[in-house]
CSV table of C-alpha atoms and ligand atoms in Angstrom, one decimal:
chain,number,residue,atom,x,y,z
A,351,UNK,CA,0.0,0.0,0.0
A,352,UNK,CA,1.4,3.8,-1.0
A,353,UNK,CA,0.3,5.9,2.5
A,354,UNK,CA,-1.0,8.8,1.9
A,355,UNK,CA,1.1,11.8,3.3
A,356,UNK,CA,1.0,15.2,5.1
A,357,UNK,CA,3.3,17.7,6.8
A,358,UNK,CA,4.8,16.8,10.0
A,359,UNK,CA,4.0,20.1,11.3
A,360,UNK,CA,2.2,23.7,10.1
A,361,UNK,CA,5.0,26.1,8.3
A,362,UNK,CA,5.2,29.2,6.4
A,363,UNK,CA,6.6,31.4,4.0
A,364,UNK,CA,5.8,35.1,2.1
A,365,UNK,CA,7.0,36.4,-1.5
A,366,UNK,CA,5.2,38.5,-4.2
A,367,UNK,CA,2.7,37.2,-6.8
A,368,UNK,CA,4.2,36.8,-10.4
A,369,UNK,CA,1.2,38.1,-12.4
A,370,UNK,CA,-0.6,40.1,-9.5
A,371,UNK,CA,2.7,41.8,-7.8
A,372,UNK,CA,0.8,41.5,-4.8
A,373,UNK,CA,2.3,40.5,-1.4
A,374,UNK,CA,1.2,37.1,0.1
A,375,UNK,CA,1.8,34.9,3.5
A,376,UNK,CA,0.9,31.5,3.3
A,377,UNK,CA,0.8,29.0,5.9
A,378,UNK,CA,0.5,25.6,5.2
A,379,UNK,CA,-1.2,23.0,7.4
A,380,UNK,CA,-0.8,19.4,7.8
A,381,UNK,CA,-4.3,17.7,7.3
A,382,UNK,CA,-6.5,14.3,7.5
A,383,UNK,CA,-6.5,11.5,5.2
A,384,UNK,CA,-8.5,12.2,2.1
A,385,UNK,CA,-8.7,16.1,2.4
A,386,UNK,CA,-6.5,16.8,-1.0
A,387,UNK,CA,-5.2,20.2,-1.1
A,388,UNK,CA,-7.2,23.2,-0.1
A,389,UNK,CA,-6.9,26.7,0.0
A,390,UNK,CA,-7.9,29.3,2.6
A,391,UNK,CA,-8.3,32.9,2.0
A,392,UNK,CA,-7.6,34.5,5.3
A,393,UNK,CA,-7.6,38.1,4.2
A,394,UNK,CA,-11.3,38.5,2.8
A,395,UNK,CA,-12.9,38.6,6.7
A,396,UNK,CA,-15.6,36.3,8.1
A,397,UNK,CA,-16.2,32.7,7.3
A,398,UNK,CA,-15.2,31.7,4.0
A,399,UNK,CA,-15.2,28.4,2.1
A,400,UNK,CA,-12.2,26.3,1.0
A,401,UNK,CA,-11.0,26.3,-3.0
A,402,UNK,CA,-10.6,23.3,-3.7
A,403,UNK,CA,-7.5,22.1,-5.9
A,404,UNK,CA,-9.7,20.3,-8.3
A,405,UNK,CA,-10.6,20.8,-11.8
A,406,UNK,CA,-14.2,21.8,-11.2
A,407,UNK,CA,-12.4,24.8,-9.2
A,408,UNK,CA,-10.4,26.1,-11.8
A,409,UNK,CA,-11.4,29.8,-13.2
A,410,UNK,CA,-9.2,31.2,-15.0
A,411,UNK,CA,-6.0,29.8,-17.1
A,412,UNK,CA,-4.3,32.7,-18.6
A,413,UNK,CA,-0.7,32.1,-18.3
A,414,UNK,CA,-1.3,30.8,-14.9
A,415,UNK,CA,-4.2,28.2,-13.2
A,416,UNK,CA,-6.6,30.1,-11.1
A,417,UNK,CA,-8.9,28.2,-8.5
A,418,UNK,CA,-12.2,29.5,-6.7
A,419,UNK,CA,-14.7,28.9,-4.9
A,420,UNK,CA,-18.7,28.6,-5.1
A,421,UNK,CA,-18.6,32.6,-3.7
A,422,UNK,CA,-15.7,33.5,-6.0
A,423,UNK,CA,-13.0,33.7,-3.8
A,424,UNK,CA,-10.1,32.8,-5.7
A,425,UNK,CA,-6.3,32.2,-5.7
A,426,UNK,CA,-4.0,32.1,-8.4
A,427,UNK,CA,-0.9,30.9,-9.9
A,428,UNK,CA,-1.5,27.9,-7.6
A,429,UNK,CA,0.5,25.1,-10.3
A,430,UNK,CA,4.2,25.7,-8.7
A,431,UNK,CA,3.4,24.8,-5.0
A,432,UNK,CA,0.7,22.1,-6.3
A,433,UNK,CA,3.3,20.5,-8.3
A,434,UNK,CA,5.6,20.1,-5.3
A,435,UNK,CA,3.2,18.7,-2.6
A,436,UNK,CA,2.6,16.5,-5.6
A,437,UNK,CA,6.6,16.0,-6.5
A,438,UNK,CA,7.0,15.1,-3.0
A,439,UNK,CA,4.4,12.9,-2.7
A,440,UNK,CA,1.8,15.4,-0.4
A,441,UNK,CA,-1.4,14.5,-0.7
A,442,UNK,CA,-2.8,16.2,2.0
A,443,UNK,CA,-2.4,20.1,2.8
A,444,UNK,CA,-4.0,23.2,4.0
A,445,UNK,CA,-3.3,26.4,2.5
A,446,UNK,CA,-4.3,29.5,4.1
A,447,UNK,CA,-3.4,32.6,2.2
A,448,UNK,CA,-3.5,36.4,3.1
A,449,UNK,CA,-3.8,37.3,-0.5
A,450,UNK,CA,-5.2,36.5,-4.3
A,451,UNK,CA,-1.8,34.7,-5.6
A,452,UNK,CA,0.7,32.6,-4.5
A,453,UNK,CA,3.9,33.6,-4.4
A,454,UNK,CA,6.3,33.3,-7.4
A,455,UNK,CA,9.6,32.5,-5.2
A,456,UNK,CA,11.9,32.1,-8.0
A,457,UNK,CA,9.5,30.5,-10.7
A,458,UNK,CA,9.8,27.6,-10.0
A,459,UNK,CA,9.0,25.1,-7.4
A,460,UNK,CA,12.6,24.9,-5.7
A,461,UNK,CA,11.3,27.1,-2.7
A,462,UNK,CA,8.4,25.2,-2.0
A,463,UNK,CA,9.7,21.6,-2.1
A,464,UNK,CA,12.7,22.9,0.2
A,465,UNK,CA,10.1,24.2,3.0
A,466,UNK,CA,8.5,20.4,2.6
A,467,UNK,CA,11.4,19.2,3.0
A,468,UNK,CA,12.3,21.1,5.8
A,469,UNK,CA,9.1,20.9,7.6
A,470,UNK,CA,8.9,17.2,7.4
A,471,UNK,CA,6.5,14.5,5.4
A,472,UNK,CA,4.7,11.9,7.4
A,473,UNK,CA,2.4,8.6,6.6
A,474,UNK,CA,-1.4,8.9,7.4
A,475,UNK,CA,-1.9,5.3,7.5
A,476,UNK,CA,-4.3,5.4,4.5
A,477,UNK,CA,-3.9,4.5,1.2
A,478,UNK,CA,-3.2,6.8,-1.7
A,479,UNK,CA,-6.2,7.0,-3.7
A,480,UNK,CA,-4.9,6.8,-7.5
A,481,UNK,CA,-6.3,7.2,-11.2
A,482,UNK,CA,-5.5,4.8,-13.6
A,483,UNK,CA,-6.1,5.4,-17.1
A,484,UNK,CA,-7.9,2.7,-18.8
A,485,UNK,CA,-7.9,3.8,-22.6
A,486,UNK,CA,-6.1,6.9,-24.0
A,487,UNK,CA,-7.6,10.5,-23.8
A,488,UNK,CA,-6.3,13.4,-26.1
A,489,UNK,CA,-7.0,17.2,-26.6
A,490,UNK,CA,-5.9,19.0,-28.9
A,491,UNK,CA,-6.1,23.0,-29.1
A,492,UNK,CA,-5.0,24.9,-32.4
A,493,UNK,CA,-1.3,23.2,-32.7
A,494,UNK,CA,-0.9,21.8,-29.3
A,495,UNK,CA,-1.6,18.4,-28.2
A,496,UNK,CA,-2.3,16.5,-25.3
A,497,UNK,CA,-3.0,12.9,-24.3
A,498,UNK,CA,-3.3,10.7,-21.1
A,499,UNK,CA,-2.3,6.6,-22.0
A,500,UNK,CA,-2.5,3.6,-20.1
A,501,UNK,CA,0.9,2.3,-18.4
A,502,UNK,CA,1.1,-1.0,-16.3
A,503,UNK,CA,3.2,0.7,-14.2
A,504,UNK,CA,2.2,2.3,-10.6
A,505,UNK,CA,3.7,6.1,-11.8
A,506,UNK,CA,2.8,9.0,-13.8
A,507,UNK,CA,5.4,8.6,-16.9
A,508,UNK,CA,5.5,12.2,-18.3
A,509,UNK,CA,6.8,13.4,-22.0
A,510,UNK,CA,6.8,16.7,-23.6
A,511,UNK,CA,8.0,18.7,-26.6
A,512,UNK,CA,7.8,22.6,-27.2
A,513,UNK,CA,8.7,24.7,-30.4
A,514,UNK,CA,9.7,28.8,-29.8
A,515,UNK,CA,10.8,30.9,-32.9
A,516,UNK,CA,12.7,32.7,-30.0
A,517,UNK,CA,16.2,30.6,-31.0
A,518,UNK,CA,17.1,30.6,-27.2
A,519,UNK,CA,14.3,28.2,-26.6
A,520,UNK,CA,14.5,26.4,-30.0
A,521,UNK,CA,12.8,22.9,-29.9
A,522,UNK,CA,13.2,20.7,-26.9
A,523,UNK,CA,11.9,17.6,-25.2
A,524,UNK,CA,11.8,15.6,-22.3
A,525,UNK,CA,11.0,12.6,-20.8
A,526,UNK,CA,10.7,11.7,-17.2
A,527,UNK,CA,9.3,9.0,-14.7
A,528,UNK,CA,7.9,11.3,-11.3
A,529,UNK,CA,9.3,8.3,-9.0
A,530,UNK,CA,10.1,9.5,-6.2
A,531,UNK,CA,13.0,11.8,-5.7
A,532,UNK,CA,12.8,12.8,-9.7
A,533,UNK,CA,10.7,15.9,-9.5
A,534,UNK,CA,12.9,17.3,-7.0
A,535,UNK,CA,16.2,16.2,-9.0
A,536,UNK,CA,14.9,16.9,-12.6
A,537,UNK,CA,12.2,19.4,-12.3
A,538,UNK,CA,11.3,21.6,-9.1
A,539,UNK,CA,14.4,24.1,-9.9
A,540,UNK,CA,12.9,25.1,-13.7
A,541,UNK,CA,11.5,28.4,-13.6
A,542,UNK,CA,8.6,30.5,-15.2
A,543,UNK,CA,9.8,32.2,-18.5
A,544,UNK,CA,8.9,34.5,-20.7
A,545,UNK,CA,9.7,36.1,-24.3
A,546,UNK,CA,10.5,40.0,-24.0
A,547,UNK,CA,8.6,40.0,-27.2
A,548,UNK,CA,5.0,39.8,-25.3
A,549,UNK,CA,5.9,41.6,-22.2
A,550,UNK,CA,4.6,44.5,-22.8
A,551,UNK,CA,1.0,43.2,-24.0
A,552,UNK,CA,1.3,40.6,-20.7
A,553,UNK,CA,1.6,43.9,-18.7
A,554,UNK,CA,-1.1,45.8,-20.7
A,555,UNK,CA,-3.7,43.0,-19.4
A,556,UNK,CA,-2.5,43.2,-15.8
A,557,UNK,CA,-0.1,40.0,-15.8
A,558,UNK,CA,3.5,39.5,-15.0
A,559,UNK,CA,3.0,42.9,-12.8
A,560,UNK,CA,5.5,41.0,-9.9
A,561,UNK,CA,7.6,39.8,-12.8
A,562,UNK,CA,11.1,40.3,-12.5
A,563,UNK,CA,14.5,38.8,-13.2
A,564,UNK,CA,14.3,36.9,-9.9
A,565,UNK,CA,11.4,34.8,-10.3
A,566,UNK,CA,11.6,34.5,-14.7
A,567,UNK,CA,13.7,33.8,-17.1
A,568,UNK,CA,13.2,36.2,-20.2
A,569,UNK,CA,14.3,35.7,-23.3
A,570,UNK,CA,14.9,37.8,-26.4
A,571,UNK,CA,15.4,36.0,-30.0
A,572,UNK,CA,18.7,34.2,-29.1
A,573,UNK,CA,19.5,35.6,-25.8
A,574,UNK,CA,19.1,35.0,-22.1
A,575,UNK,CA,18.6,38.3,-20.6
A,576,UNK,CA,19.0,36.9,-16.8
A,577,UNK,CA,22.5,37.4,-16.4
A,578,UNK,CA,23.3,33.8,-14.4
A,579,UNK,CA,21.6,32.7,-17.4
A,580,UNK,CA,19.7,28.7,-18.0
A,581,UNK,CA,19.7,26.2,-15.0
A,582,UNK,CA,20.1,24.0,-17.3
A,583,UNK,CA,20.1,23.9,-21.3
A,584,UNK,CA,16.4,22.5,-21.3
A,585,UNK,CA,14.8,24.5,-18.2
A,586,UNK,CA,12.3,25.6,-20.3
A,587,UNK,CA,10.7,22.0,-21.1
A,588,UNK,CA,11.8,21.0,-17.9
A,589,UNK,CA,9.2,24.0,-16.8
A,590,UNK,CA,6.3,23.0,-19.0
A,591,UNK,CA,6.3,19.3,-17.3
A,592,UNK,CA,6.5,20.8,-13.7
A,593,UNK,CA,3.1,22.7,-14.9
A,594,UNK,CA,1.9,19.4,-16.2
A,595,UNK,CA,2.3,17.4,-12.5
A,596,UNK,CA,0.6,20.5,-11.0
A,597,UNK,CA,-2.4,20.4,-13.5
A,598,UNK,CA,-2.8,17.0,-14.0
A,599,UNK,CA,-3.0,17.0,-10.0
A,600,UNK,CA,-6.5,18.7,-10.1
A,601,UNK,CA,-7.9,15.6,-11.2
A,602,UNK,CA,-8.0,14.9,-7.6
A,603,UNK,CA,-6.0,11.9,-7.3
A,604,UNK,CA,-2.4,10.7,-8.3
A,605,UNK,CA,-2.9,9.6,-12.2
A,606,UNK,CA,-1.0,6.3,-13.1
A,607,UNK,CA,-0.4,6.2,-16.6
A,608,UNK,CA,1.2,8.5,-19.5
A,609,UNK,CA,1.1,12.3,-20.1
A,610,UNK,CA,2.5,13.4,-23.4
A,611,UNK,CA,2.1,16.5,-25.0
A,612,UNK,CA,3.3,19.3,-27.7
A,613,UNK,CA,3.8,23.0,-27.0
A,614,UNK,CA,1.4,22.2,-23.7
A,615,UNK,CA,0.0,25.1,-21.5
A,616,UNK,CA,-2.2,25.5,-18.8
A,617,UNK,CA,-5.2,25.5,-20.6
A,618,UNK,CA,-4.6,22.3,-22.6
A,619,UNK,CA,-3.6,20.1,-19.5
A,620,UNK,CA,-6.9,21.5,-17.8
A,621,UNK,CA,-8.4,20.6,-21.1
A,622,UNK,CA,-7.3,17.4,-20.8
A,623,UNK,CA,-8.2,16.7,-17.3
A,624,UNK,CA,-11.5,17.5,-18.2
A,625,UNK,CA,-11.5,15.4,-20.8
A,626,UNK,CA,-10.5,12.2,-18.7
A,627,UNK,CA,-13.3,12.6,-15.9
A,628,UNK,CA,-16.0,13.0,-18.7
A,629,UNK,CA,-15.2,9.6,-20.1
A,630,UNK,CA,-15.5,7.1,-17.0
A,631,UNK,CA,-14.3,4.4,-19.1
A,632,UNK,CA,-11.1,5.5,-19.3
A,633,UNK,CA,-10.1,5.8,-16.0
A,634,UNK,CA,-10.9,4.0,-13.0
A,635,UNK,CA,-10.3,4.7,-9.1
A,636,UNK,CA,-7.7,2.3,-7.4
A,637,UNK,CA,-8.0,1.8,-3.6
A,638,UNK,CA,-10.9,4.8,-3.4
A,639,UNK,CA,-12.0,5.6,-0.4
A,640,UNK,CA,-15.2,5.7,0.7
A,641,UNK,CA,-14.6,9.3,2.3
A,642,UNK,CA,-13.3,10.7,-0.8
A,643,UNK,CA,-16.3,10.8,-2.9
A,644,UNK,CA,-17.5,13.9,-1.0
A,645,UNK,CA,-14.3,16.0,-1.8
A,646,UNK,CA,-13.6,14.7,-5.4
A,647,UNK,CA,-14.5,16.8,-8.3
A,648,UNK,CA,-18.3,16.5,-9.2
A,649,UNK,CA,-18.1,14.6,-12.6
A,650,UNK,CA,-15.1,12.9,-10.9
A,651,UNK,CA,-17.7,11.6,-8.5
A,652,UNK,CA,-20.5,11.3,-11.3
A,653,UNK,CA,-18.0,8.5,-12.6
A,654,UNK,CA,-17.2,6.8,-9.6
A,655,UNK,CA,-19.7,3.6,-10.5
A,656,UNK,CA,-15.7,2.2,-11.5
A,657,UNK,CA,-14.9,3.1,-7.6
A,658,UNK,CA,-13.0,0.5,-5.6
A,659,UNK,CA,-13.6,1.5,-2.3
A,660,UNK,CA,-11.2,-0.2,0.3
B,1002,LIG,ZN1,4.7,27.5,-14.5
């Protein structure tokens, strides 16, 4: 049996949103079995409800994955830290927020899987509750291209290729197997970029307002304008399948099987996750449990006659 996991203890940290430049403190809370991940907003005054980190929550996916709730309290930019608790094998979180975004750190998730690390990971004594796909599922959008396959394996296997005219990016792909200790090793250190190109019509709709050197890499045509310059030679695909583990977490469990995708974004692995819950033969719950049903996604739920509750 894979536990399901949590933090060993509450911790926090503050930084600026990417596309909002707004100031944020988080806190994040260890929580029981079968809660998922959940955001709090603790700056909007009286009771308010959890967002969920589910596809049925998501709002908004321009350049980034916002999440609300039923009175349309949001919080954006949530992929980086999702993809960690997911990289690190955290099924189970609270998030409580002072503020609409969460913070860029250094766009990527390198800063959030350090404070897990730090704060601790612990068993729950429960077992994970994971999504096998059953029969491929694609999306496509204009030229991009998405698809979820069957594996035998236990893991999400994850592939990806992008295309920029910007010669700095050029074409790349990648390949990986999110077993444990990968994401951290191949992925969690690639950061948000961007071409100088579309800054100033990103700004003009009121994103990348937080967006500096710090927390981006920008590129112009065939340079780097960050002056430590690339990670490493493919950061920017490496990037695109940290996104990926993030989004394909809002399907509300741990998906076994195979991503691939061409030139993906936010939108087309949201697409895609969509996709998968409205086709319940192609996917079915391994070791469910019975307490889930009430926080999974509502067509995930709508689907769960292929349940295996344990
Ligand atoms: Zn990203």
């Amino acid at each position: 049996m894979i536990e399901q996991r949590t933090l060993s203890r509450k911790i926090s940290l503050s930084g600026i949103g990417l596309h909002s430049g707004m100031a944020a403190q988080m806190t994040l809370h260890p929580a029981n079995p079968d809660h998922g991940i959940r955001f709090r907003r603790t700056d909007l005054g009286g009771p308010v409800s959890d967002i969920f980190a589910s596809v049925d929550a998501v709002s908004s996916l321009e350049r980034a994955t916002t999440l609300s709730n039923d009175a349309g309290h949001s919080v954006a930019t949530v992929e980086h830290l999702i993809a960690a608790c997911r990289g690190l094998g955290v099924d189970n979180v609270l998030v409580e927020i002072d503020g609409p975004e969460v913070p860029i750190m250094d766009g990527s998730s390198l800063e959030f899987c350090n404070l897990l690390k730090d704060c601790g990971i612990v068993g729950q004594s429960k077992a994970r509750n994971v999504i096998r796909i059953l029969k491929p599922v694609e999306v496509r959008l204009g030229d991009s291209m998405a698809s979820l396959k069957p594996t035998g394996g236990q893991m999400l296997s994850l592939s990806a290729q992008i295309e920029f005219a910007e010669s700095a990016i050029g074409t790349q792909r990648k390949s990986l197997v999110l077993k444990p200790g990968s994401f951290c090793k191949e992925l969690s250190f690639a950061r948000t970029f961007a071409c100088a190109s579309e800054l100033e019509s990103l700004r003009a709709r009121g994103l990348a307002l937080g967006g500096s050197l710090d927390n981006a890499i920008l590129v112009d045509g065939d340079r780097i304008i960050n002056p430590e310059g690339l990670r490493r030679k493919d950061e920017f695909v490496r990037h695109k399948l940290l996104d990926a583990v993030g989004d394909l977490t809002l399907a509300g469990g741990v998906i076994a099987g195979h991503y691939e995708a061409v030139q993906p974004g936010h939108r087309l692995n949201v697409d895609l996750v969509s996709a998968l819950m409205a086709r319940p033969g192609a996917w079915c719950w391994e070791r469910a449990s019975s307490r889930l049903d009430r926080f999974l996604p509502r067509r995930a739920s709508s689907a769960s006659g292929v349940s295996l509750p344990i």
